[in-house]
Amino acid sequence: MGVCGSLFLPWKCLVVVSLRLLFLVPTGVPVRSGDATFPKAMDNVTVRQGESATLRCTIDNRVTRVAWLNRSTILYAGNDKWCLDPRVVLLSNTQTQYSIEIQNVDVYDEGPYTCSVQTDNHPKTSRVHLIVQVSPKIVEISSDISINEGNNISLTCIATGRPEPTVTWRHISPKAVGFVSEDEYLEIQGITREQSGYYECSASNDVAAPVVRRVKVTVNYPPYISEAKGTGVPVGQKGTLQCEASAVPSAEFQWYKDDKRLVEGKKGVKVENRPFLSKLIFFNVSEHDYGNYTCVASNKLGHTNASITLFELSEPTSSSLLQGPGAVSEVSNGTSSRRAGCLWLLPLLVLHLLLKF
Ligand SMILES: *[C@@H]1O[C@H](CO)[C@@H](O)[C@H](O)[C@H]1NC(C)=O
Ligand SMILES: *[C@@H]1O[C@H](CO)[C@@H](O)[C@H](O)[C@H]1NC(C)=O
Ligand SMILES: *[C@@H]1O[C@H](CO)[C@@H](O)[C@H](O)[C@H]1NC(C)=O
Ligand SMILES: *[C@@H]1O[C@H](CO)[C@@H](O)[C@H](O)[C@H]1NC(C)=O
Ligand SMILES: *[C@@H]1O[C@H](CO)[C@@H](O)[C@H](O)[C@H]1NC(C)=O
Ligand SMILES: *[C@@H]1O[C@H](CO)[C@@H](O)[C@H](O)[C@H]1NC(C)=O
Ligand SMILES: *[C@@H]1O[C@H](CO)[C@@H](O)[C@H](O)[C@H]1NC(C)=O
């Protein structure tokens, strides 16, 4: 609080009374304001918290006494400082202008300030409102949340600022859905997996750029196998069975053949797991590898399975020809030998170029 506001209350009151006597203002009589003549204070002053505010009062040479007041407290009377607040300084006291500055303005400085003058034994006042703006600030926001599908959630975003900021919630990723709430609170009942992702709270009040904070909403759901296709492979070739499952948290995969769990490290077979995909790889398919496999995807919310068949292809297909190891090496041998076939021309070409220059 300002020093003059609280510390010197009895003194301050005395001062007000004596000033009134000085200016011959009978107490209780309303003072005129908004006069077309002097004194003329400026329009309302709007400043941001922390900035300086200049209170200017235009006068003329008929004016004999001048003062600036904060409500009923005298800040300055002529060149004399009546208040102890170091933030209040006299800017000018001339024949035409009487101005003070309030530095490092804070919200409690907001309110009416009065320029009081005496002209030809007539006291006059002019009032100006100091309006203090504060940038928006998010002071409280929900933390990231992990919830099971179907439950209700409630997100909160509390912001401060002057004027009071507008608070909105938007769903921004994975798909930008846009505004979901024009309010500090965001309630979602029976949340779905599509409603997971990042939510952004924005607080704006035109004083400064809006402030934004993000909250991550994780929606857990049991595995769902999206792809499990059978594969045909000839004997002696590499074969891969793929099982794709979406789940939150990520699914764990297990492979079964005819109700028998395939343990990792079995000779010639490898399981490759990624968060949404499991591959069962046979390096050298033999007759007894053919058959029905079951991919089981599970997480803490449940499990599901899909049947995938590895079946025999008697003839290598054109696609397996292209992808098979034999085919690849043939192609690469071919190109490299063709390249090697041209290499002998290189010295001739260099010689030709050297001769040209
Ligand atoms: C104006 O008055 C208010 C209320 O007493 C006080 O809190 C504030 O510090 C004062 N400001 C100045 C600049 O005197
Ligand atoms: C100045 O501010 C006061 C208080 O906010 C308001 O009542 C008044 O209308 C404003 N005057 C002007 C000229 O904006
Ligand atoms: C979600 O909110 C609705 C409506 O308020 C309520 O009926 C339901 O029981 C809530 N569900 C859960 C899981 O809390
Ligand atoms: C694949 O297995 C068969 C039978 O066990 C064997 O004859 C062949 O050499 C193996 N091929 C490779 C590339 O390991
Ligand atoms: C494999 O599964 C398919 C479809 O689920 C079924 O028609 C077929 O009989 C099964 N084959 C074996 C060898 O179990
Ligand atoms: C696959 O799911 C069916 C139906 O839910 C169940 O009967 C079967 O036991 C499951 N198989 C495996 C290997 O978990
Ligand atoms: C391809 O290269 C491999 C080794 O690099 C060799 O064994 C094979 O005979 C070559 N094949 C052809 C068609 O040149």
Short mmCIF file of C-alpha atoms and ligand atoms in Angstrom, two decimals:
data_model
loop_
_atom_site.label_atom_id
_atom_site.label_comp_id
_atom_site.label_asym_id
_atom_site.label_seq_id
_atom_site.Cartn_x
_atom_site.Cartn_y
_atom_site.Cartn_z
CA MET A 1 0.00 0.00 0.00
CA GLY A 2 1.03 3.56 -0.52
CA VAL A 3 2.83 5.13 2.39
CA CYS A 4 0.50 8.08 2.46
CA GLY A 5 -2.61 5.86 2.55
CA SER A 6 -2.13 4.18 5.89
CA LEU A 7 0.77 5.52 7.95
CA PHE A 8 -0.29 9.12 8.50
CA LEU A 9 -4.02 8.92 8.78
CA PRO A 10 -4.69 11.61 11.46
CA TRP A 11 -2.21 13.96 9.82
CA LYS A 12 -3.78 13.30 6.43
CA CYS A 13 -7.26 14.16 7.73
CA LEU A 14 -6.00 17.39 9.24
CA VAL A 15 -4.45 18.30 5.95
CA VAL A 16 -7.65 17.75 4.07
CA VAL A 17 -9.59 19.96 6.42
CA SER A 18 -6.98 22.71 6.31
CA LEU A 19 -6.82 22.55 2.53
CA ARG A 20 -10.56 22.96 2.37
CA LEU A 21 -10.30 26.04 4.56
CA LEU A 22 -7.43 27.30 2.48
CA PHE A 23 -9.43 26.98 -0.70
CA LEU A 24 -12.60 28.22 0.99
CA VAL A 25 -14.51 25.07 0.18
CA PRO A 26 -17.38 24.62 2.60
CA THR A 27 -17.30 20.92 3.57
CA GLY A 28 -20.27 19.00 2.25
CA VAL A 29 -20.82 21.28 -0.72
CA PRO A 30 -20.35 19.33 -3.94
CA VAL A 31 -17.48 20.55 -6.04
CA ARG A 32 -18.01 21.27 -9.68
CA SER A 33 -16.23 19.03 -12.12
CA GLY A 34 -16.12 18.69 -15.87
CA ASP A 35 -16.05 22.48 -16.14
CA ALA A 36 -15.43 23.89 -19.58
CA THR A 37 -12.88 26.23 -17.96
CA PHE A 38 -9.75 25.43 -15.97
CA PRO A 39 -8.58 23.33 -14.36
CA LYS A 40 -8.68 20.74 -17.06
CA ALA A 41 -7.47 17.32 -16.23
CA MET A 42 -6.95 14.85 -19.00
CA ASP A 43 -9.26 11.97 -19.88
CA ASN A 44 -9.06 8.82 -17.81
CA VAL A 45 -5.55 7.40 -17.65
CA THR A 46 -5.03 3.73 -18.43
CA VAL A 47 -1.68 2.13 -17.60
CA ARG A 48 -0.37 -1.38 -17.14
CA GLN A 49 0.77 -2.59 -13.76
CA GLY A 50 4.43 -1.63 -13.28
CA GLU A 51 4.34 1.29 -15.68
CA SER A 52 4.28 5.00 -14.79
CA ALA A 53 1.17 7.14 -14.95
CA THR A 54 1.28 10.85 -15.64
CA LEU A 55 -1.54 12.95 -14.19
CA ARG A 56 -1.68 16.23 -16.04
CA CYS A 57 -3.71 19.30 -15.15
CA THR A 58 -3.90 22.26 -17.53
CA ILE A 59 -4.09 25.64 -15.78
CA ASP A 60 -3.64 29.32 -16.59
CA ASN A 61 -2.05 32.33 -14.88
CA ARG A 62 -5.19 33.22 -12.92
CA VAL A 63 -4.61 30.09 -10.86
CA THR A 64 -3.13 30.86 -7.48
CA ARG A 65 -3.03 27.47 -5.76
CA VAL A 66 -2.80 23.94 -7.07
CA ALA A 67 -2.91 20.44 -5.61
CA TRP A 68 -3.23 16.84 -6.70
CA LEU A 69 -5.24 14.49 -4.49
CA ASN A 70 -5.65 10.74 -4.37
CA ARG A 71 -9.22 10.41 -3.15
CA SER A 72 -9.03 12.71 -0.11
CA THR A 73 -5.28 12.45 0.45
CA ILE A 74 -3.13 15.33 -0.76
CA LEU A 75 -0.23 14.08 -2.84
CA TYR A 76 1.20 17.44 -3.83
CA ALA A 77 0.21 21.01 -3.02
CA GLY A 78 2.15 23.37 -5.22
CA ASN A 79 5.80 22.29 -5.07
CA ASP A 80 5.35 20.63 -1.70
CA LYS A 81 5.08 16.92 -1.43
CA TRP A 82 2.51 15.96 1.17
CA CYS A 83 2.71 12.24 0.78
CA LEU A 84 5.62 9.99 1.64
CA ASP A 85 5.18 7.55 -1.22
CA PRO A 86 8.48 7.73 -3.14
CA ARG A 87 6.66 6.63 -6.32
CA VAL A 88 4.87 9.97 -6.52
CA VAL A 89 6.94 12.76 -8.09
CA LEU A 90 6.23 16.28 -9.35
CA LEU A 91 6.71 16.54 -13.09
CA SER A 92 5.88 20.18 -13.73
CA ASN A 93 4.44 23.18 -11.96
CA THR A 94 4.28 26.00 -14.49
CA GLN A 95 1.85 28.72 -15.47
CA THR A 96 0.10 26.32 -17.81
CA GLN A 97 0.56 22.89 -16.40
CA TYR A 98 0.63 21.08 -13.09
CA SER A 99 1.58 17.42 -13.46
CA ILE A 100 2.62 14.56 -11.25
CA GLU A 101 3.82 11.08 -12.03
CA ILE A 102 3.04 7.87 -10.21
CA GLN A 103 5.75 5.34 -10.86
CA ASN A 104 5.52 1.56 -10.76
CA VAL A 105 1.72 1.67 -10.65
CA ASP A 106 -0.04 -1.18 -8.90
CA VAL A 107 -3.68 -2.22 -8.81
CA TYR A 108 -4.41 -0.47 -5.51
CA ASP A 109 -3.52 2.86 -7.14
CA GLU A 110 -6.61 2.56 -9.32
CA GLY A 111 -9.28 5.12 -8.57
CA PRO A 112 -10.14 8.81 -8.83
CA TYR A 113 -7.45 11.49 -8.61
CA THR A 114 -8.38 15.11 -8.28
CA CYS A 115 -6.67 18.23 -9.53
CA SER A 116 -7.73 21.04 -7.24
CA VAL A 117 -7.04 24.71 -8.00
CA GLN A 118 -7.98 28.13 -6.79
CA THR A 119 -8.76 30.85 -9.33
CA ASP A 120 -9.97 34.35 -8.38
CA ASN A 121 -10.85 32.96 -4.92
CA HIS A 122 -12.93 30.21 -6.52
CA PRO A 123 -11.95 26.61 -5.84
CA LYS A 124 -12.38 24.23 -8.74
CA THR A 125 -11.64 20.58 -9.19
CA SER A 126 -11.24 18.21 -12.03
CA ARG A 127 -11.28 14.47 -11.67
CA VAL A 128 -9.42 11.79 -13.57
CA HIS A 129 -9.67 8.05 -13.10
CA LEU A 130 -6.51 6.02 -13.07
CA ILE A 131 -7.25 2.61 -14.56
CA VAL A 132 -4.68 -0.12 -13.99
CA GLN A 133 -4.46 -3.04 -16.38
CA VAL A 134 -2.83 -6.35 -15.62
CA SER A 135 -1.78 -8.96 -18.20
CA PRO A 136 -3.62 -12.26 -18.02
CA LYS A 137 -2.00 -14.97 -15.95
CA ILE A 138 -3.06 -18.57 -15.47
CA VAL A 139 -2.79 -19.19 -11.75
CA GLU A 140 -4.28 -22.65 -11.54
CA ILE A 141 -4.64 -25.42 -14.08
CA SER A 142 -5.43 -29.13 -13.92
CA SER A 143 -2.47 -31.48 -14.23
CA ASP A 144 -2.15 -34.06 -16.96
CA ILE A 145 -4.71 -36.79 -16.50
CA SER A 146 -4.94 -40.47 -17.38
CA ILE A 147 -8.44 -41.92 -17.34
CA ASN A 148 -10.29 -44.99 -18.54
CA GLU A 149 -12.64 -44.65 -21.49
CA GLY A 150 -16.22 -43.92 -20.44
CA ASN A 151 -15.36 -41.96 -17.32
CA ASN A 152 -16.07 -38.29 -16.67
CA ILE A 153 -13.40 -35.66 -16.50
CA SER A 154 -13.34 -32.07 -15.35
CA LEU A 155 -10.51 -29.69 -16.21
CA THR A 156 -10.02 -26.34 -14.51
CA CYS A 157 -8.15 -23.26 -15.61
CA ILE A 158 -8.20 -20.22 -13.34
CA ALA A 159 -6.77 -16.96 -14.64
CA THR A 160 -6.28 -13.48 -13.22
CA GLY A 161 -5.87 -10.11 -14.91
CA ARG A 162 -7.52 -6.71 -15.30
CA PRO A 163 -9.89 -6.54 -16.98
CA GLU A 164 -10.88 -10.07 -16.00
CA PRO A 165 -9.58 -12.38 -18.76
CA THR A 166 -11.76 -14.54 -20.97
CA VAL A 167 -10.89 -18.20 -20.50
CA THR A 168 -11.41 -20.84 -23.18
CA TRP A 169 -10.56 -24.49 -23.65
CA ARG A 170 -9.64 -25.98 -27.01
CA HIS A 171 -8.87 -29.55 -28.04
CA ILE A 172 -5.74 -29.10 -30.15
CA SER A 173 -4.27 -32.54 -30.89
CA PRO A 174 -4.05 -35.16 -32.31
CA LYS A 175 -6.80 -33.54 -34.41
CA ALA A 176 -7.53 -29.85 -33.95
CA VAL A 177 -11.16 -30.01 -32.82
CA GLY A 178 -11.28 -26.38 -31.74
CA PHE A 179 -13.24 -24.78 -28.95
CA VAL A 180 -14.72 -27.17 -26.45
CA SER A 181 -15.49 -24.75 -23.67
CA GLU A 182 -15.79 -20.98 -23.37
CA ASP A 183 -15.34 -21.21 -19.67
CA GLU A 184 -12.82 -21.92 -16.93
CA TYR A 185 -14.18 -25.43 -16.59
CA LEU A 186 -14.22 -28.20 -19.13
CA GLU A 187 -16.45 -31.15 -18.31
CA ILE A 188 -16.48 -34.25 -20.46
CA GLN A 189 -18.88 -37.04 -19.64
CA GLY A 190 -18.23 -40.53 -20.86
CA ILE A 191 -14.93 -39.66 -22.51
CA THR A 192 -14.00 -41.52 -25.69
CA ARG A 193 -10.58 -42.44 -27.07
CA GLU A 194 -11.02 -39.80 -29.79
CA GLN A 195 -11.21 -37.18 -27.06
CA SER A 196 -7.73 -37.95 -25.80
CA GLY A 197 -4.81 -35.64 -26.57
CA TYR A 198 -3.82 -32.12 -25.69
CA TYR A 199 -6.22 -29.51 -24.39
CA GLU A 200 -5.17 -25.89 -24.35
CA CYS A 201 -6.44 -23.28 -21.94
CA SER A 202 -6.16 -19.72 -23.16
CA ALA A 203 -6.66 -16.58 -21.08
CA SER A 204 -6.93 -13.23 -22.84
CA ASN A 205 -7.94 -9.69 -21.92
CA ASP A 206 -6.51 -7.44 -24.67
CA VAL A 207 -3.85 -6.05 -22.33
CA ALA A 208 -1.16 -8.44 -23.53
CA ALA A 209 -0.92 -11.53 -25.72
CA PRO A 210 -3.13 -14.37 -24.48
CA VAL A 211 -1.43 -16.86 -22.21
CA VAL A 212 -1.88 -20.55 -22.94
CA ARG A 213 -1.18 -23.74 -21.01
CA ARG A 214 -1.68 -27.33 -22.11
CA VAL A 215 -3.04 -30.36 -20.37
CA LYS A 216 -2.54 -33.88 -21.66
CA VAL A 217 -5.53 -36.17 -21.39
CA THR A 218 -4.76 -39.85 -21.79
CA VAL A 219 -7.77 -42.08 -22.38
CA ASN A 220 -7.06 -45.73 -21.64
CA TYR A 221 -8.87 -48.46 -23.52
CA PRO A 222 -8.48 -52.21 -24.01
CA PRO A 223 -6.69 -53.57 -27.11
CA TYR A 224 -8.42 -53.69 -30.44
CA ILE A 225 -6.76 -55.73 -33.21
CA SER A 226 -6.99 -53.67 -36.38
CA GLU A 227 -5.05 -55.90 -38.72
CA ALA A 228 -4.19 -59.61 -38.73
CA LYS A 229 -3.78 -61.04 -42.19
CA GLY A 230 -2.71 -64.50 -43.21
CA THR A 231 0.44 -64.95 -45.27
CA GLY A 232 1.46 -67.48 -47.89
CA VAL A 233 5.14 -68.48 -47.99
CA PRO A 234 6.95 -71.29 -49.87
CA VAL A 235 9.09 -73.76 -47.96
CA GLY A 236 12.65 -72.57 -47.30
CA GLN A 237 11.83 -68.87 -47.41
CA LYS A 238 11.39 -66.13 -44.86
CA GLY A 239 7.84 -65.64 -43.63
CA THR A 240 6.32 -62.93 -41.43
CA LEU A 241 2.99 -62.80 -39.63
CA GLN A 242 1.83 -59.36 -38.52
CA CYS A 243 -0.60 -58.38 -35.81
CA GLU A 244 -1.58 -54.73 -35.36
CA ALA A 245 -3.42 -53.60 -32.27
CA SER A 246 -4.29 -50.20 -30.87
CA ALA A 247 -4.53 -49.86 -27.12
CA VAL A 248 -3.74 -47.40 -24.33
CA PRO A 249 -1.52 -48.20 -22.56
CA SER A 250 0.22 -50.03 -25.43
CA ALA A 251 -0.64 -53.67 -25.82
CA GLU A 252 1.63 -56.55 -24.93
CA PHE A 253 1.61 -59.31 -27.50
CA GLN A 254 1.77 -63.05 -27.24
CA TRP A 255 1.71 -65.64 -30.00
CA TYR A 256 0.13 -69.07 -29.82
CA LYS A 257 0.11 -71.92 -32.24
CA ASP A 258 -2.86 -74.21 -31.77
CA ASP A 259 -3.23 -73.18 -28.10
CA LYS A 260 0.50 -73.58 -27.44
CA ARG A 261 2.38 -70.43 -26.43
CA LEU A 262 5.36 -69.68 -28.65
CA VAL A 263 8.27 -68.89 -26.39
CA GLU A 264 10.82 -66.36 -27.52
CA GLY A 265 14.13 -67.74 -28.63
CA LYS A 266 12.69 -70.76 -30.39
CA LYS A 267 15.09 -71.75 -33.13
CA GLY A 268 14.42 -70.05 -36.46
CA VAL A 269 11.56 -67.92 -35.09
CA LYS A 270 11.71 -64.40 -33.77
CA VAL A 271 9.07 -62.10 -32.28
CA GLU A 272 9.48 -58.40 -32.91
CA ASN A 273 7.31 -56.13 -30.80
CA ARG A 274 6.57 -52.48 -31.25
CA PRO A 275 3.97 -50.41 -29.37
CA PHE A 276 1.20 -51.09 -31.90
CA LEU A 277 2.56 -54.02 -33.83
CA SER A 278 3.95 -57.49 -33.33
CA LYS A 279 5.74 -59.55 -35.97
CA LEU A 280 6.32 -63.26 -35.87
CA ILE A 281 9.25 -63.97 -38.20
CA PHE A 282 10.18 -67.40 -39.58
CA PHE A 283 13.69 -67.26 -41.06
CA ASN A 284 13.34 -70.54 -43.00
CA VAL A 285 9.78 -71.79 -43.28
CA SER A 286 9.36 -75.54 -43.12
CA GLU A 287 6.28 -77.77 -43.56
CA HIS A 288 5.51 -78.02 -39.87
CA ASP A 289 5.43 -74.19 -39.49
CA TYR A 290 2.23 -73.95 -41.53
CA GLY A 291 -1.01 -73.60 -39.63
CA ASN A 292 -3.11 -71.29 -37.48
CA TYR A 293 -1.46 -68.83 -35.13
CA THR A 294 -3.20 -66.71 -32.54
CA CYS A 295 -2.04 -63.25 -31.69
CA VAL A 296 -3.16 -62.13 -28.21
CA ALA A 297 -2.97 -58.44 -27.39
CA SER A 298 -3.46 -57.37 -23.79
CA ASN A 299 -3.12 -54.41 -21.46
CA LYS A 300 -4.38 -53.65 -17.96
CA LEU A 301 -7.90 -53.04 -19.28
CA GLY A 302 -8.38 -56.31 -21.15
CA HIS A 303 -7.27 -58.59 -23.94
CA THR A 304 -8.33 -59.71 -27.35
CA ASN A 305 -7.04 -62.18 -29.91
CA ALA A 306 -7.02 -62.83 -33.64
CA SER A 307 -6.27 -65.91 -35.68
CA ILE A 308 -3.66 -65.67 -38.44
CA THR A 309 -2.80 -68.45 -40.89
CA LEU A 310 0.64 -69.17 -42.30
CA PHE A 311 -0.10 -71.20 -45.42
CA GLU A 312 1.99 -72.86 -48.06
CA LEU A 313 2.64 -71.32 -51.46
CA SER A 314 3.81 -74.07 -53.78
CA GLU A 315 5.22 -71.76 -56.47
CA PRO A 316 7.24 -68.64 -55.70
CA THR A 317 5.01 -65.75 -56.78
CA SER A 318 6.27 -62.77 -58.72
CA SER A 319 6.14 -60.69 -55.56
CA SER A 320 8.21 -63.17 -53.59
CA LEU A 321 10.64 -63.24 -56.53
CA LEU A 322 11.15 -59.54 -56.15
CA GLN A 323 11.41 -59.67 -52.38
CA GLY A 324 13.27 -62.96 -51.99
CA PRO A 325 16.93 -62.84 -51.04
CA GLY A 326 17.96 -64.61 -54.28
CA ALA A 327 16.21 -62.06 -56.45
CA VAL A 328 17.75 -59.12 -54.64
CA SER A 329 21.31 -60.41 -54.98
CA GLU A 330 20.78 -61.16 -58.67
CA VAL A 331 19.64 -57.63 -59.34
CA SER A 332 22.46 -56.05 -57.37
CA ASN A 333 25.02 -58.34 -59.04
CA GLY A 334 23.63 -57.30 -62.35
CA THR A 335 23.91 -53.56 -61.75
CA SER A 336 27.34 -53.74 -60.21
CA SER A 337 28.68 -55.81 -63.08
CA ARG A 338 27.14 -53.43 -65.58
CA ARG A 339 28.73 -50.49 -63.76
CA ALA A 340 32.03 -52.31 -63.65
CA GLY A 341 31.67 -52.81 -67.41
CA CYS A 342 31.80 -49.06 -68.01
CA LEU A 343 34.57 -48.30 -65.54
CA TRP A 344 37.36 -48.97 -68.02
CA LEU A 345 36.20 -45.91 -70.01
CA LEU A 346 36.89 -43.56 -67.08
CA PRO A 347 40.68 -43.00 -67.61
CA LEU A 348 39.97 -42.22 -71.27
CA LEU A 349 37.39 -39.62 -70.27
CA VAL A 350 39.78 -37.94 -67.81
CA LEU A 351 42.51 -37.87 -70.45
CA HIS A 352 40.10 -36.30 -72.94
CA LEU A 353 39.17 -33.57 -70.46
CA LEU A 354 42.81 -32.84 -69.58
CA LEU A 355 43.70 -32.45 -73.25
CA LYS A 356 40.79 -30.02 -73.78
CA PHE A 357 42.15 -27.49 -71.27
C1 LIG B 1 -4.12 6.02 -3.59
O1 LIG B 1 -5.00 5.63 -2.56
C2 LIG B 1 -5.13 4.27 -2.35
C3 LIG B 1 -6.20 4.03 -1.30
O2 LIG B 1 -5.86 4.67 -0.15
C4 LIG B 1 -3.78 3.72 -1.93
O3 LIG B 1 -3.88 2.33 -1.72
C5 LIG B 1 -2.75 4.01 -2.99
O4 LIG B 1 -1.48 3.58 -2.58
C6 LIG B 1 -2.72 5.49 -3.32
N1 LIG B 1 -1.86 5.67 -4.45
C7 LIG B 1 -1.05 6.72 -4.56
C8 LIG B 1 -0.20 6.79 -5.79
O5 LIG B 1 -1.00 7.55 -3.73
C1 LIG B 2 -13.50 7.40 -16.32
O1 LIG B 2 -13.55 6.26 -15.45
C2 LIG B 2 -14.70 6.24 -14.60
C3 LIG B 2 -14.56 5.05 -13.67
O2 LIG B 2 -14.16 3.92 -14.33
C4 LIG B 2 -15.96 6.17 -15.44
O3 LIG B 2 -17.10 6.19 -14.61
C5 LIG B 2 -16.00 7.37 -16.40
O4 LIG B 2 -17.10 7.26 -17.25
C6 LIG B 2 -14.71 7.43 -17.23
N1 LIG B 2 -14.71 8.64 -17.99
C7 LIG B 2 -14.32 8.66 -19.27
C8 LIG B 2 -14.35 9.98 -19.93
O5 LIG B 2 -13.98 7.64 -19.87
C1 LIG B 3 -20.67 -39.21 -15.19
O1 LIG B 3 -21.56 -38.17 -14.98
C2 LIG B 3 -22.93 -38.54 -15.13
C3 LIG B 3 -23.79 -37.30 -15.02
O2 LIG B 3 -23.36 -36.48 -13.98
C4 LIG B 3 -23.26 -39.55 -14.03
O3 LIG B 3 -24.61 -39.97 -14.18
C5 LIG B 3 -22.32 -40.74 -14.18
O4 LIG B 3 -22.54 -41.64 -13.12
C6 LIG B 3 -20.88 -40.30 -14.16
N1 LIG B 3 -20.04 -41.44 -14.47
C7 LIG B 3 -18.98 -41.78 -13.75
C8 LIG B 3 -18.20 -42.97 -14.21
O5 LIG B 3 -18.65 -41.16 -12.75
C1 LIG B 4 16.19 -74.13 -44.64
O1 LIG B 4 15.91 -75.35 -44.00
C2 LIG B 4 16.14 -76.46 -44.85
C3 LIG B 4 15.68 -77.73 -44.11
O2 LIG B 4 15.99 -77.64 -42.76
C4 LIG B 4 17.65 -76.49 -45.20
O3 LIG B 4 17.90 -77.57 -46.07
C5 LIG B 4 18.05 -75.17 -45.85
O4 LIG B 4 19.44 -75.15 -46.09
C6 LIG B 4 17.66 -74.01 -44.98
N1 LIG B 4 17.92 -72.77 -45.74
C7 LIG B 4 18.50 -71.73 -45.19
C8 LIG B 4 18.64 -70.52 -46.10
O5 LIG B 4 18.90 -71.73 -44.04
C1 LIG B 5 -7.46 -72.21 -39.22
O1 LIG B 5 -8.45 -71.24 -39.02
C2 LIG B 5 -9.41 -71.17 -40.04
C3 LIG B 5 -10.33 -70.01 -39.79
O2 LIG B 5 -10.30 -69.64 -38.48
C4 LIG B 5 -10.17 -72.51 -40.10
O3 LIG B 5 -11.12 -72.47 -41.12
C5 LIG B 5 -9.18 -73.63 -40.34
O4 LIG B 5 -9.83 -74.86 -40.27
C6 LIG B 5 -8.06 -73.60 -39.31
N1 LIG B 5 -7.05 -74.56 -39.64
C7 LIG B 5 -6.43 -75.31 -38.73
C8 LIG B 5 -5.38 -76.24 -39.29
O5 LIG B 5 -6.71 -75.29 -37.57
C1 LIG B 6 -9.28 -65.96 -28.02
O1 LIG B 6 -10.55 -65.38 -27.71
C2 LIG B 6 -11.58 -66.35 -27.57
C3 LIG B 6 -12.88 -65.59 -27.38
O2 LIG B 6 -12.69 -64.48 -26.57
C4 LIG B 6 -11.26 -67.26 -26.39
O3 LIG B 6 -12.27 -68.22 -26.28
C5 LIG B 6 -9.93 -67.93 -26.65
O4 LIG B 6 -9.57 -68.69 -25.53
C6 LIG B 6 -8.86 -66.90 -26.90
N1 LIG B 6 -7.62 -67.60 -27.28
C7 LIG B 6 -6.47 -67.32 -26.71
C8 LIG B 6 -5.30 -68.09 -27.22
O5 LIG B 6 -6.33 -66.51 -25.81
C1 LIG B 7 26.22 -62.63 -57.17
O1 LIG B 7 27.23 -62.43 -56.17
C2 LIG B 7 27.43 -63.51 -55.30
C3 LIG B 7 28.44 -63.15 -54.24
O2 LIG B 7 28.73 -61.78 -54.32
C4 LIG B 7 27.92 -64.72 -56.14
O3 LIG B 7 28.09 -65.83 -55.30
C5 LIG B 7 26.89 -65.03 -57.20
O4 LIG B 7 27.37 -66.03 -58.05
C6 LIG B 7 26.63 -63.79 -58.07
N1 LIG B 7 25.54 -64.09 -59.00
C7 LIG B 7 25.54 -63.62 -60.23
C8 LIG B 7 24.30 -63.97 -61.05
O5 LIG B 7 26.44 -62.98 -60.68
#
